[in-house]
Coordinates of C-alpha atoms in Angstrom, one line a residue:
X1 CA 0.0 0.0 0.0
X2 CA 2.9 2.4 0.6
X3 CA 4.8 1.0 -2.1
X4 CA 1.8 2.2 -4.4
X5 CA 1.7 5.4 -2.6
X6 CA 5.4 6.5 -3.0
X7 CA 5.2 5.5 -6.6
X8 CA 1.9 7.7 -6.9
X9 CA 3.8 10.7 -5.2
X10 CA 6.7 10.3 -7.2
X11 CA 4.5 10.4 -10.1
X12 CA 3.0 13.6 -9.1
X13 CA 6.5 15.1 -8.7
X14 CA 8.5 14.3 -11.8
X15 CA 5.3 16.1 -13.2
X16 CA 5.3 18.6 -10.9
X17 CA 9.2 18.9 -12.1
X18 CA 8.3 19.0 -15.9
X19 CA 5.4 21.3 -15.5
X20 CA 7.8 23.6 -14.0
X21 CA 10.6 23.5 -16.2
X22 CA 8.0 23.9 -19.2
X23 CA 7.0 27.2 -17.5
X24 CA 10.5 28.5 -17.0
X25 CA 11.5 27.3 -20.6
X26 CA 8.3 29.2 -21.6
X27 CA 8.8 32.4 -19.4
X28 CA 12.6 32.6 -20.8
X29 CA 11.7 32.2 -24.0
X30 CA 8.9 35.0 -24.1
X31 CA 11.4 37.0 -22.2
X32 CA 14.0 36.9 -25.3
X33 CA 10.8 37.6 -27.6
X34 CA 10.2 40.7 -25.6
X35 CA 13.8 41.4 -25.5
X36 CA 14.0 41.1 -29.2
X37 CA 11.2 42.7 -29.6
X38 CA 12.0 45.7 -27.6
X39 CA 15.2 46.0 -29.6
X40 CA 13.7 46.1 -32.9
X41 CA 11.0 48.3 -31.9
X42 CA 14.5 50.6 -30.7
X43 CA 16.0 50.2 -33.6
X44 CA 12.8 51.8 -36.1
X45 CA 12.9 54.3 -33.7
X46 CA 16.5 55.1 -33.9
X47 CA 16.5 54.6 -37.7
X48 CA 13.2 57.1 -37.9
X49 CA 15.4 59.5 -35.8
X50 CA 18.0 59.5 -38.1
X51 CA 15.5 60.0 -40.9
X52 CA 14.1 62.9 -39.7
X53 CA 16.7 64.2 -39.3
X54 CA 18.4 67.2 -41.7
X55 CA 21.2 69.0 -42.2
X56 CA 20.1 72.7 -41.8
X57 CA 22.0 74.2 -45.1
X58 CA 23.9 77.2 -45.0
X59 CA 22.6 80.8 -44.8
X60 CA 23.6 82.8 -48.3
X61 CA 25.9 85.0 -48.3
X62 CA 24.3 88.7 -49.5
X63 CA 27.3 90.5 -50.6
X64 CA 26.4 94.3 -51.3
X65 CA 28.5 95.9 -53.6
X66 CA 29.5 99.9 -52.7
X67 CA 29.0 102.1 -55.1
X68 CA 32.1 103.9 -56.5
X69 CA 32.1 107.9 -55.7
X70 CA 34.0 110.1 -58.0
X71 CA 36.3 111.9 -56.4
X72 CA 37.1 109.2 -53.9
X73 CA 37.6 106.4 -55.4
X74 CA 38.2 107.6 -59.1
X75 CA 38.7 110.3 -60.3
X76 CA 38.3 111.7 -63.9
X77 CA 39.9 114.6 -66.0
X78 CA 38.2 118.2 -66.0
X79 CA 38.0 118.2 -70.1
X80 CA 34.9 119.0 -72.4
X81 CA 36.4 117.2 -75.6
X82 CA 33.0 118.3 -77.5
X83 CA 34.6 121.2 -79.6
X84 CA 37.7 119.0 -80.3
X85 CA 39.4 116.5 -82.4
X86 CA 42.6 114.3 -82.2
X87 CA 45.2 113.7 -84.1
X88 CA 46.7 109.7 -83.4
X89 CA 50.2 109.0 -85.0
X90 CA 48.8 105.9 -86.9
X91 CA 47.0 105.8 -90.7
X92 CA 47.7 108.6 -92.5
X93 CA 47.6 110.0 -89.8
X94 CA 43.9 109.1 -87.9
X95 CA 41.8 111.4 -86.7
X96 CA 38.8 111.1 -84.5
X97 CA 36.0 113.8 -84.7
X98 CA 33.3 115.2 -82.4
X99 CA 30.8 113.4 -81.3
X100 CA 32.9 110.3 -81.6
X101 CA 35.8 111.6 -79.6
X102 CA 33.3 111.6 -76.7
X103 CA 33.6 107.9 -76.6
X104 CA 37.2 107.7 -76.4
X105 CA 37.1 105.6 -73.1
X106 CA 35.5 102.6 -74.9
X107 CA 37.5 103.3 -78.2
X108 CA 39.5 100.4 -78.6
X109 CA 41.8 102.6 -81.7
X110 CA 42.1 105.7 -79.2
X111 CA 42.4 103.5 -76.1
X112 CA 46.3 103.1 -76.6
X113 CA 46.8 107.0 -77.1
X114 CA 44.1 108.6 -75.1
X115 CA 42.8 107.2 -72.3
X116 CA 41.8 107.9 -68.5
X117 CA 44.0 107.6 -65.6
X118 CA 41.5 107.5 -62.9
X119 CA 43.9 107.0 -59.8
X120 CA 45.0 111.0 -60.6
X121 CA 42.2 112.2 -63.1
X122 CA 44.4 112.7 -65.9
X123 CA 43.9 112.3 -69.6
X124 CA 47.1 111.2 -71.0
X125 CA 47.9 111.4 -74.5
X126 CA 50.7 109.2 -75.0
X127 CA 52.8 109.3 -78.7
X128 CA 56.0 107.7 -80.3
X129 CA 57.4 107.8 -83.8
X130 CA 55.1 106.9 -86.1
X131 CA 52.6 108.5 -88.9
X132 CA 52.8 112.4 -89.0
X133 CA 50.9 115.4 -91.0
X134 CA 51.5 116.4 -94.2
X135 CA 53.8 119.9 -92.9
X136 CA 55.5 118.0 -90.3
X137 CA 57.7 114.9 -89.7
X138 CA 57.1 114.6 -86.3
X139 CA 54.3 112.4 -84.8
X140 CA 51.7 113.3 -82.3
X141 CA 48.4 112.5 -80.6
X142 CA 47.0 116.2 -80.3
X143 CA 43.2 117.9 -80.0
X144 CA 43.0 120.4 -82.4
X145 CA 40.1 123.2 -81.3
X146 CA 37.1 123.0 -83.4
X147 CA 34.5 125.7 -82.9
X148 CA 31.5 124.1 -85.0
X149 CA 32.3 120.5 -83.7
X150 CA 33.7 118.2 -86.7
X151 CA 34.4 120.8 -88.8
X152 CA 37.2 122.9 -89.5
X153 CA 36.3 125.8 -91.4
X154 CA 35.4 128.2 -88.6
X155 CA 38.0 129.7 -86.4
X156 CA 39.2 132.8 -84.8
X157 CA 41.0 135.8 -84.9
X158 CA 43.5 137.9 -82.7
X159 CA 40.6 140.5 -82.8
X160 CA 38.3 138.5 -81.6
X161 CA 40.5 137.1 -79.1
X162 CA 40.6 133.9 -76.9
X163 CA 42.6 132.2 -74.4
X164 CA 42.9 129.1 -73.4
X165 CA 44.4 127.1 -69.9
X166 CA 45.5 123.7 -69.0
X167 CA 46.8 122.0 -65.7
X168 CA 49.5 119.2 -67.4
X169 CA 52.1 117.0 -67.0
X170 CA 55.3 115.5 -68.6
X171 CA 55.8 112.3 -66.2
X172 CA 57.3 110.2 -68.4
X173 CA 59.8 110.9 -71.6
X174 CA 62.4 109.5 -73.2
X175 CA 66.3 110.2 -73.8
X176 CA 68.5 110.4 -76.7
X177 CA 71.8 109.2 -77.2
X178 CA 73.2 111.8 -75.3
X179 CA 71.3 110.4 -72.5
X180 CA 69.1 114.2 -72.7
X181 CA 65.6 114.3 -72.7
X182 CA 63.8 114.6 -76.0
X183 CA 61.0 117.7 -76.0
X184 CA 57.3 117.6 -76.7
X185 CA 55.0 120.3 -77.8
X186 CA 52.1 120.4 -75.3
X187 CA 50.2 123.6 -76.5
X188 CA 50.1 126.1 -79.9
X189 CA 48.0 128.8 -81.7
X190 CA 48.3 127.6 -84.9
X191 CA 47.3 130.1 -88.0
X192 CA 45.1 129.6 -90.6
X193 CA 44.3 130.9 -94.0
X194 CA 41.2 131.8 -95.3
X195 CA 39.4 130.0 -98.9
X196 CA 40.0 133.9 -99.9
X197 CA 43.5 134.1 -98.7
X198 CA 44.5 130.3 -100.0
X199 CA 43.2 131.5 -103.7
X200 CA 44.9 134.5 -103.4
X201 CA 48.8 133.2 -103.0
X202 CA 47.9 129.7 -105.1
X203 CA 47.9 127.7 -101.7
X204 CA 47.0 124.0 -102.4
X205 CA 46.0 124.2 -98.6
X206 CA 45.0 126.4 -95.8
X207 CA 47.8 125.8 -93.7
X208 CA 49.5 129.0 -92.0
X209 CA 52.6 128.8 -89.3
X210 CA 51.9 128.5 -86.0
X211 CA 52.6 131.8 -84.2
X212 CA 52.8 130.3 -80.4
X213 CA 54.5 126.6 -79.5
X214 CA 55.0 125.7 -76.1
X215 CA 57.2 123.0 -75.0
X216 CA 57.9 121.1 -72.4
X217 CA 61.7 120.8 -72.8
X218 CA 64.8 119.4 -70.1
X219 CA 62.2 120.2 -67.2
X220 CA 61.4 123.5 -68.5
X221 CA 58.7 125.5 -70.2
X222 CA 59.4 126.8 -73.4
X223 CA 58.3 129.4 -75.5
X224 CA 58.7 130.3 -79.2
X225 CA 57.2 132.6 -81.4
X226 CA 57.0 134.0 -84.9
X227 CA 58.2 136.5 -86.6
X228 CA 58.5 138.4 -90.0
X229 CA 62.0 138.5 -92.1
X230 CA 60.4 141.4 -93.3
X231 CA 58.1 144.1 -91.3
X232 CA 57.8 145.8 -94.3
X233 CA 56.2 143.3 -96.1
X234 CA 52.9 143.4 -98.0
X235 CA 50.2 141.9 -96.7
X236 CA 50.0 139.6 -99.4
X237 CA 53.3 138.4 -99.0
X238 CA 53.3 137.9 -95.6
X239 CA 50.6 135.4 -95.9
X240 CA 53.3 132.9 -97.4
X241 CA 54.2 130.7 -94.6
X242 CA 58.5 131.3 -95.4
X243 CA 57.7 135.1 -94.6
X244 CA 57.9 133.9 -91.1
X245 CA 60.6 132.7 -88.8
X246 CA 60.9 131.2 -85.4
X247 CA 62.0 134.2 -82.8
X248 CA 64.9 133.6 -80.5
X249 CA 62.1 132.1 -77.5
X250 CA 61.7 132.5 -73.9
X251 CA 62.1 129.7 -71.2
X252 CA 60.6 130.0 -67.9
X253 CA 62.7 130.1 -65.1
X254 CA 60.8 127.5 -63.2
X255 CA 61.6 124.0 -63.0
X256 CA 58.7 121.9 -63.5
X257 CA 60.3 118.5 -64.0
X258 CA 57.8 116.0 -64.0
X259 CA 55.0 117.8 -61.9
X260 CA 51.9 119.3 -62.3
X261 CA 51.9 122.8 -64.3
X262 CA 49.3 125.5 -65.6
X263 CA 49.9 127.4 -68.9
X264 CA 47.0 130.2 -69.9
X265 CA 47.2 131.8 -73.0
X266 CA 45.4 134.9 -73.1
X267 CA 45.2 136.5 -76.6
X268 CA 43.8 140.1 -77.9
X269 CA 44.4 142.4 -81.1
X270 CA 48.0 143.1 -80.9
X271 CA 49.0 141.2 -78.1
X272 CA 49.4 137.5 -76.4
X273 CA 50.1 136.5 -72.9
X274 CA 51.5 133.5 -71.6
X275 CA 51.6 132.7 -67.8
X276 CA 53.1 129.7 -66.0
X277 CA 51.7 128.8 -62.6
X278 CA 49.7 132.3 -62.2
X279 CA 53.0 133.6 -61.0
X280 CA 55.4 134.3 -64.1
X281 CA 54.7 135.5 -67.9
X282 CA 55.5 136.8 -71.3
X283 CA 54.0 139.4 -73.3
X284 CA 54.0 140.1 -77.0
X285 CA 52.8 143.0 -78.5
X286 CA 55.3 143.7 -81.0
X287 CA 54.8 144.9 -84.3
X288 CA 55.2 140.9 -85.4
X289 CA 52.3 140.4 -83.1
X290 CA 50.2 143.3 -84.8
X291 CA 50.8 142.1 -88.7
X292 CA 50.0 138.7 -87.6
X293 CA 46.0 139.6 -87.4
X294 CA 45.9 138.7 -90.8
X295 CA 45.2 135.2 -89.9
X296 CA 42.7 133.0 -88.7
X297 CA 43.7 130.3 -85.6
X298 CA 43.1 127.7 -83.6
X299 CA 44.1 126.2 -79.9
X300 CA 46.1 123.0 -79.7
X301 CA 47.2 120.7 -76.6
X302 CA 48.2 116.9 -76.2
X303 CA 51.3 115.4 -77.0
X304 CA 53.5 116.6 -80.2
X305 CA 57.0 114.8 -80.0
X306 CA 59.8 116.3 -81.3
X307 CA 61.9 113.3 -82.5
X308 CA 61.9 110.7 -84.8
X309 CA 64.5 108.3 -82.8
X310 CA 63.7 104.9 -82.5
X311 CA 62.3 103.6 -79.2
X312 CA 61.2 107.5 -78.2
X313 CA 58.4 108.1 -76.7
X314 CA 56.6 110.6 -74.4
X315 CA 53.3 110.6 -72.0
X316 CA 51.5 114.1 -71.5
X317 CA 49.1 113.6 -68.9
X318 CA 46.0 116.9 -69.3
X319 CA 43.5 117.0 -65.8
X320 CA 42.1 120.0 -67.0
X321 CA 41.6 122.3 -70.1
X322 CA 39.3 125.1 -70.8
X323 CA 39.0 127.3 -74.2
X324 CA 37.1 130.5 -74.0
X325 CA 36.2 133.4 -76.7

C-alpha cells in the first residue's frame, strides 16, 4: 500500500518537475521575444530619428556691392572734348572727330593714345614715332580746337580774341643718345588761312605757321614765337608761310620737372600773354604780333613729339583744359 503510494507521489513530482521547467522554458523564451522585440521596436525608432533628421544648409551670403564715388575712389579729367578733335600717329595719320571723340574711353583705336587715368584724373595722350601730317615729320596725338564740332572751317582771330588754360604734366619721356631728354610740344595757336586768302597766294592748302609753340623741354617750359623777315612786307606776301621765322624764344625760369603745371594763353588784337603757374609770364605785343592779325587760328594741346629716334616716346598727362572766346 505504501509501495503504491510512493510510486503515486513520485509520479505527481516528476510532473510537478516537468510542468515547471515547461513554464520557466516558456517564461525565458517569451522574455527573449520581448527582448528582441524591444530592440527592434528601438532600432525603427532610432532609424526614424536618423531620418528625420536634416542637415540645416547654410545661410547665403548677400554681398552688397559699394558704389564707386568720384572723387574718392576715381577720379576723372576736367575736359569737355565736344569742340575738339585728335590727331593719333597711326593711318595717314587718324583722326577722330566730335561726337565720336566723346567715346574715347571705350574706343579700342584711341584707347592706346588717349585714355583715362583714374587714380589721378588725368587724360594722357601718349605718342611715339610713327605716322605724322602732311607739314611735319614729327608724330603726335593732339586735340586740335574745333569751334563748330567736326568741322574745320570756322575759327578765330587775334581780334576777336581767346585764351585758353590747362593743368598738365610730362611724367614720363624718353632720352637720346646723349642720354638728354627729347622735347614735346604740349600747347600752340596755330594760323590759318582763309578760302580767300589760299586762292589769293595759289595755296594748295589752308595751312599757315603757327605763331605760339610751347614746350615742355629738359624740365622746363618753353616758348617760341614768330616772326617776319620782313616788317615791311605786304600783306600779301606775308601770308606765305617762309615770310615767317621762329623768334629767339623765352624759357621759364621755373623748374617743373615732371609735376603738375598750368599754362594760360590769353590773346587780344596786338597782343598775347603766356603765364606759367599764375606767377610768371611773357608778353607780345610787337609789331610781329600786330601784322600777324591777318590770320585765322586755332588752340592745340596733347602730345606733339619732337623726334623721330627709335624707341622714343613721351606721356602728356592733361586733368584740365578750358577754351574760352
Amino acid at each position: 500500500m505504501i509501495s503504491g503510494n510512493i510510486l503515486k507521489y513520485k509520479k505527481i513530482t516528476i510532473a510537478k518537475y516537468c510542468l515547471a521547467i515547461a513554464l520557466i522554458f516558456n517564461f525565458l523564451s517569451c522574455s527573449n521575444d520581448a527582448e528582441t522585440v524591444e530592440e527592434e521596436i528601438v532600432q525603427e525608432e532610432e532609424v526614424v530619428e536618423e531620418e528625420v533628421e536634416e542637415t540645416p544648409e547654410p545661410e547665403e551670403e548677400v554681398v552688397v556691392e559699394e558704389e564707386q564715388v568720384e572723387g574718392v575712389d576715381y577720379f576723372l579729367p576736367n575736359i569737355d572734348l565736344s569742340n575738339w578733335k585728335v590727331t593719333l600717329p597711326i593711318g595717314s595719320p587718324t583722326e577722330v572727330n566730335p561726337p565720336e571723340i566723346l567715346d574715347y574711353a571705350t574706343n579700342e583705336m584711341l584707347l592706346p593714345y588717349m585714355y583715362n587715368d583714374s587714380t589721378d584724373g588725368s587724360l594722357v595722350f601718349y605718342t611715339s614715332p610713327g605716322s605724322s601730317t602732311t607739314n611735319s615729320s614729327y608724330s603726335r596725338t593732339e586735340l586740335r580746337e574745333q569751334i563748330n564740332p567736326g568741322s574745320n572751317s570756322t575759327n578765330w582771330t587775334f581780334a576777336q580774341g581767346g585764351s585758353m588754360k590747362g593743368t598738365l604734366a610730362v611724367p614720363e619721356i624718353s632720352v637720346d643718345a646723349g642720354g638728354d631728354f627729347h622735347r614735346t610740344m604740349v600747347m600752340q595757336i596755330h594760323g590759318r588761312l582763309t578760302n580767300e586768302q589760299r586762292d589769293l597766294i595759289g595755296e594748295d592748302d589752308n595751312n599757315a605757321p603757327p605763331m605760339l609753340k610751347i614746350y615742355w623741354q629738359k624740365g622746363k617750359v618753353r616758348v617760341l614765337t614768330k616772326k617776319l623777315k620782313d616788317v615791311n612786307a605786304s600783306d600779301e606776301e606775308i601770308l606765305h608761310t617762309d615770310a615767317w621765322e621762329d623768334n629767339e624764344g623765352y624759357t621759364f625760369s621755373e623748374e617743373i620737372g615732371n609735376n603738375q603745371f598750368t599754362v594760360e594763353i590769353i590773346v587780344s588784337e596786338g597782343r598775347m600773354e603766356i603765364i606759367l603757374n599764375d606767377n610768371e609770364s611773357v608778353v607780345y605785343n610787337d609789331i610781329h604780333i600786330e601784322k600777324w592779325g591777318v590770320f585765322e587760328n586755332y588752340f592745340k594741346a596733347g602730345n606733339y613729339l619732337q623726334t623721330v629716334d627709335n624707341d622714343a616716346f613721351a606721356y602728356v598727362k592733361y586733368y584740365d583744359l578750358e577754351v574760352t572766346h
